[in-house]
């Protein structure tokens, strides 16, 4: 699992902050959300992936976004108020919940495009090799010897296999290998 | 999730989360309670109201866990509840999943191989789970009951023997995680067993596995965050008087 995105909400309106935080967590977890009243209180803006802020604070602190990868998303009151070409991402706080959710989603995915519909994570040839041996009952140390790689490398392959397949136990991995023809049932015993 | 309270009707509680029906059964409450409120039914059936509310709320809401309130509950009540939960797994949930897997395996579709493997995997999981439950029934729960009686009687003789044979610390160490296999089985059925004409049976197996997993998580949470600390406190008190 990758670390969750860090989100900054800049608003002096506590209720807006709480509401937006709840909405973010409900629809887009896992996220790490912080709320501040003023961007002046945030020394490390670059540590956030996305910052939601009013157009006033954006105008005031625009320069701080210049050299960093943090994506600004402007909170507007009413549609099309802040349609500047420079910052196309806005969330209209007077919109319906569905509209807000969709606009927030656009803001979040602008930071990491392609997230969510990324390419399928296939096992590498080496991982398949390790998996075959796991299914046939070999221990990590034996796999390392057989493939002439370090124990550390075997463990890291196994972690990646588990992450990609979502299967943790040896019995589960064995069934995966059988179902996908990586081993035959007589290999498994 | 809405907080469930004493003056709500039981029917309302079921409407808020129908998965609570078997939880009500564990308290001896059967459907057909009409317009009765939680308070009424609990007093009729001599169910500890606070305990009941804590359990149903914690079951419905993962983030809600009234530890402080639950720790005031008599430990025998908690053990009783845990026992009935075991019985539900052993006599209802596990056999149901086995039946469903059997009927899937009989259906002779292209996915049969996957189903047969899943069936075998479920048997492995079942053996582990049953061993785990048996250990609790035969060792942990009787131990808890003895500690409770000793603690109440405030006698000091012979206590050290009991504590020397077993302890909450030993329980903590042996209380291993049995849900990794369950999670794997779900993943295999979802991702790698292809759907055939009898989708519905496969879907039902998956629903049941999710339900069992959730129930077991709730069960483990009660054991680890409520039962263990309460009994560990009694152990300490007994040791102080035994000195």
PDB file of N, CA and C in Angstrom, chain A residues 164-176 178-181 183 185 188-189, chain B residues 111 113-115 117-118 120-121 124 128 179-181 183-185 187-188 191-193:
ATOM      1  N   UNK A 164       0.611  -7.554  -4.634  1.00  0.00           N
ATOM      2  CA  UNK A 164      -0.059  -7.563  -5.940  1.00  0.00           C
ATOM      3  C   UNK A 164      -1.288  -8.460  -5.955  1.00  0.00           C
ATOM      4  N   UNK A 165      -1.216  -9.615  -5.293  1.00  0.00           N
ATOM      5  CA  UNK A 165      -2.324 -10.567  -5.351  1.00  0.00           C
ATOM      6  C   UNK A 165      -3.321 -10.381  -4.223  1.00  0.00           C
ATOM      7  N   UNK A 166      -2.885  -9.735  -3.133  1.00  0.00           N
ATOM      8  CA  UNK A 166      -3.763  -9.632  -1.967  1.00  0.00           C
ATOM      9  C   UNK A 166      -3.895 -10.960  -1.244  1.00  0.00           C
ATOM     10  N   UNK A 167      -2.917 -11.850  -1.392  1.00  0.00           N
ATOM     11  CA  UNK A 167      -2.964 -13.155  -0.719  1.00  0.00           C
ATOM     12  C   UNK A 167      -1.751 -13.286   0.194  1.00  0.00           C
ATOM     13  N   UNK A 168      -1.997 -13.596   1.475  1.00  0.00           N
ATOM     14  CA  UNK A 168      -0.908 -13.564   2.450  1.00  0.00           C
ATOM     15  C   UNK A 168      -0.380 -14.948   2.827  1.00  0.00           C
ATOM     16  N   UNK A 169      -1.270 -15.935   2.935  1.00  0.00           N
ATOM     17  CA  UNK A 169      -0.827 -17.217   3.486  1.00  0.00           C
ATOM     18  C   UNK A 169      -0.256 -18.129   2.402  1.00  0.00           C
ATOM     19  N   UNK A 170       0.595 -19.077   2.844  1.00  0.00           N
ATOM     20  CA  UNK A 170       1.176 -20.031   1.906  1.00  0.00           C
ATOM     21  C   UNK A 170       0.070 -20.868   1.252  1.00  0.00           C
ATOM     22  N   UNK A 171      -0.921 -21.294   2.041  1.00  0.00           N
ATOM     23  CA  UNK A 171      -2.018 -22.081   1.452  1.00  0.00           C
ATOM     24  C   UNK A 171      -2.740 -21.295   0.369  1.00  0.00           C
ATOM     25  N   UNK A 172      -2.949 -20.018   0.621  1.00  0.00           N
ATOM     26  CA  UNK A 172      -3.633 -19.172  -0.353  1.00  0.00           C
ATOM     27  C   UNK A 172      -2.813 -19.016  -1.614  1.00  0.00           C
ATOM     28  N   UNK A 173      -1.511 -18.814  -1.453  1.00  0.00           N
ATOM     29  CA  UNK A 173      -0.625 -18.645  -2.612  1.00  0.00           C
ATOM     30  C   UNK A 173      -0.566 -19.943  -3.423  1.00  0.00           C
ATOM     31  N   UNK A 174      -0.614 -21.065  -2.714  1.00  0.00           N
ATOM     32  CA  UNK A 174      -0.582 -22.356  -3.402  1.00  0.00           C
ATOM     33  C   UNK A 174      -1.817 -22.516  -4.287  1.00  0.00           C
ATOM     34  N   UNK A 175      -2.961 -22.132  -3.744  1.00  0.00           N
ATOM     35  CA  UNK A 175      -4.187 -22.241  -4.535  1.00  0.00           C
ATOM     36  C   UNK A 175      -4.130 -21.326  -5.749  1.00  0.00           C
ATOM     37  N   UNK A 176      -3.605 -20.144  -5.549  1.00  0.00           N
ATOM     38  CA  UNK A 176      -3.458 -19.224  -6.690  1.00  0.00           C
ATOM     39  C   UNK A 176      -2.594 -19.881  -7.769  1.00  0.00           C
ATOM     40  N   UNK A 178      -1.980 -23.041  -8.285  1.00  0.00           N
ATOM     41  CA  UNK A 178      -2.683 -24.177  -8.916  1.00  0.00           C
ATOM     42  C   UNK A 178      -3.717 -23.690  -9.926  1.00  0.00           C
ATOM     43  N   UNK A 179      -4.474 -22.677  -9.517  1.00  0.00           N
ATOM     44  CA  UNK A 179      -5.546 -22.177 -10.379  1.00  0.00           C
ATOM     45  C   UNK A 179      -4.997 -21.570 -11.659  1.00  0.00           C
ATOM     46  N   UNK A 180      -3.793 -21.007 -11.560  1.00  0.00           N
ATOM     47  CA  UNK A 180      -3.242 -20.334 -12.732  1.00  0.00           C
ATOM     48  C   UNK A 180      -2.222 -21.196 -13.471  1.00  0.00           C
ATOM     49  N   UNK A 181      -2.208 -22.481 -13.137  1.00  0.00           N
ATOM     50  CA  UNK A 181      -1.355 -23.410 -13.868  1.00  0.00           C
ATOM     51  C   UNK A 181       0.135 -23.182 -13.652  1.00  0.00           C
ATOM     52  N   UNK A 183       1.786 -24.343 -11.051  1.00  0.00           N
ATOM     53  CA  UNK A 183       2.260 -25.636 -10.565  1.00  0.00           C
ATOM     54  C   UNK A 183       1.132 -26.644 -10.811  1.00  0.00           C
ATOM     55  N   UNK A 185      -0.974 -30.200  -9.424  1.00  0.00           N
ATOM     56  CA  UNK A 185      -1.332 -30.651  -8.080  1.00  0.00           C
ATOM     57  C   UNK A 185      -0.367 -31.711  -7.557  1.00  0.00           C
ATOM     58  N   UNK A 188       2.434 -30.084  -5.604  1.00  0.00           N
ATOM     59  CA  UNK A 188       2.054 -29.538  -4.305  1.00  0.00           C
ATOM     60  C   UNK A 188       1.955 -30.634  -3.258  1.00  0.00           C
ATOM     61  N   UNK A 189       1.569 -31.791  -3.683  1.00  0.00           N
ATOM     62  CA  UNK A 189       1.555 -32.939  -2.768  1.00  0.00           C
ATOM     63  C   UNK A 189       0.387 -32.961  -1.837  1.00  0.00           C
TER      64      UNK A 189
ATOM     65  N   UNK B 111     -15.664 -23.689 -13.450  1.00  0.00           N
ATOM     66  CA  UNK B 111     -14.907 -23.220 -12.308  1.00  0.00           C
ATOM     67  C   UNK B 111     -14.725 -24.286 -11.230  1.00  0.00           C
ATOM     68  N   UNK B 113     -12.722 -26.638 -10.555  1.00  0.00           N
ATOM     69  CA  UNK B 113     -11.399 -26.811  -9.964  1.00  0.00           C
ATOM     70  C   UNK B 113     -11.150 -25.760  -8.864  1.00  0.00           C
ATOM     71  N   UNK B 114     -11.448 -24.525  -9.195  1.00  0.00           N
ATOM     72  CA  UNK B 114     -11.261 -23.458  -8.213  1.00  0.00           C
ATOM     73  C   UNK B 114     -12.108 -23.689  -6.976  1.00  0.00           C
ATOM     74  N   UNK B 115     -13.327 -24.163  -7.186  1.00  0.00           N
ATOM     75  CA  UNK B 115     -14.226 -24.371  -6.054  1.00  0.00           C
ATOM     76  C   UNK B 115     -13.719 -25.499  -5.164  1.00  0.00           C
ATOM     77  N   UNK B 117     -10.640 -26.423  -4.778  1.00  0.00           N
ATOM     78  CA  UNK B 117      -9.490 -25.902  -4.030  1.00  0.00           C
ATOM     79  C   UNK B 117      -9.957 -24.987  -2.901  1.00  0.00           C
ATOM     80  N   UNK B 118     -10.949 -24.168  -3.191  1.00  0.00           N
ATOM     81  CA  UNK B 118     -11.469 -23.260  -2.171  1.00  0.00           C
ATOM     82  C   UNK B 118     -12.078 -24.052  -1.021  1.00  0.00           C
ATOM     83  N   UNK B 120     -11.192 -27.036  -0.046  1.00  0.00           N
ATOM     84  CA  UNK B 120     -10.114 -27.613   0.740  1.00  0.00           C
ATOM     85  C   UNK B 120      -9.492 -26.540   1.645  1.00  0.00           C
ATOM     86  N   UNK B 121      -9.333 -25.360   1.092  1.00  0.00           N
ATOM     87  CA  UNK B 121      -8.770 -24.242   1.828  1.00  0.00           C
ATOM     88  C   UNK B 121      -9.671 -23.872   3.005  1.00  0.00           C
ATOM     89  N   UNK B 124      -9.148 -26.203   5.864  1.00  0.00           N
ATOM     90  CA  UNK B 124      -7.940 -25.859   6.621  1.00  0.00           C
ATOM     91  C   UNK B 124      -8.233 -24.728   7.596  1.00  0.00           C
ATOM     92  N   UNK B 128      -8.275 -24.644  11.861  1.00  0.00           N
ATOM     93  CA  UNK B 128      -7.565 -23.643  12.672  1.00  0.00           C
ATOM     94  C   UNK B 128      -8.527 -22.889  13.594  1.00  0.00           C
ATOM     95  N   UNK B 179      -7.494 -14.831  11.005  1.00  0.00           N
ATOM     96  CA  UNK B 179      -8.297 -14.336   9.879  1.00  0.00           C
ATOM     97  C   UNK B 179      -7.540 -14.091   8.579  1.00  0.00           C
ATOM     98  N   UNK B 180      -6.219 -14.324   8.593  1.00  0.00           N
ATOM     99  CA  UNK B 180      -5.497 -14.154   7.323  1.00  0.00           C
ATOM    100  C   UNK B 180      -5.993 -15.125   6.252  1.00  0.00           C
ATOM    101  N   UNK B 181      -6.249 -16.356   6.669  1.00  0.00           N
ATOM    102  CA  UNK B 181      -6.717 -17.361   5.699  1.00  0.00           C
ATOM    103  C   UNK B 181      -8.083 -16.981   5.140  1.00  0.00           C
ATOM    104  N   UNK B 183      -9.322 -14.042   4.791  1.00  0.00           N
ATOM    105  CA  UNK B 183      -9.140 -12.945   3.855  1.00  0.00           C
ATOM    106  C   UNK B 183      -8.623 -13.461   2.507  1.00  0.00           C
ATOM    107  N   UNK B 184      -7.680 -14.395   2.563  1.00  0.00           N
ATOM    108  CA  UNK B 184      -7.158 -14.978   1.324  1.00  0.00           C
ATOM    109  C   UNK B 184      -8.246 -15.702   0.543  1.00  0.00           C
ATOM    110  N   UNK B 185      -9.068 -16.448   1.274  1.00  0.00           N
ATOM    111  CA  UNK B 185     -10.124 -17.203   0.611  1.00  0.00           C
ATOM    112  C   UNK B 185     -11.083 -16.261  -0.119  1.00  0.00           C
ATOM    113  N   UNK B 187     -10.374 -13.320  -1.275  1.00  0.00           N
ATOM    114  CA  UNK B 187      -9.686 -12.788  -2.441  1.00  0.00           C
ATOM    115  C   UNK B 187      -9.636 -13.781  -3.593  1.00  0.00           C
ATOM    116  N   UNK B 188      -9.392 -15.047  -3.271  1.00  0.00           N
ATOM    117  CA  UNK B 188      -9.320 -16.069  -4.319  1.00  0.00           C
ATOM    118  C   UNK B 188     -10.672 -16.208  -5.007  1.00  0.00           C
ATOM    119  N   UNK B 191     -11.341 -12.928  -7.058  1.00  0.00           N
ATOM    120  CA  UNK B 191     -10.491 -12.589  -8.199  1.00  0.00           C
ATOM    121  C   UNK B 191     -10.219 -13.739  -9.157  1.00  0.00           C
ATOM    122  N   UNK B 192     -10.192 -14.967  -8.643  1.00  0.00           N
ATOM    123  CA  UNK B 192      -9.669 -16.030  -9.495  1.00  0.00           C
ATOM    124  C   UNK B 192     -10.625 -17.178  -9.781  1.00  0.00           C
ATOM    125  N   UNK B 193     -11.813 -17.167  -9.208  1.00  0.00           N
ATOM    126  CA  UNK B 193     -12.774 -18.208  -9.562  1.00  0.00           C
ATOM    127  C   UNK B 193     -13.815 -17.558 -10.459  1.00  0.00           C
TER     128      UNK B 193
END
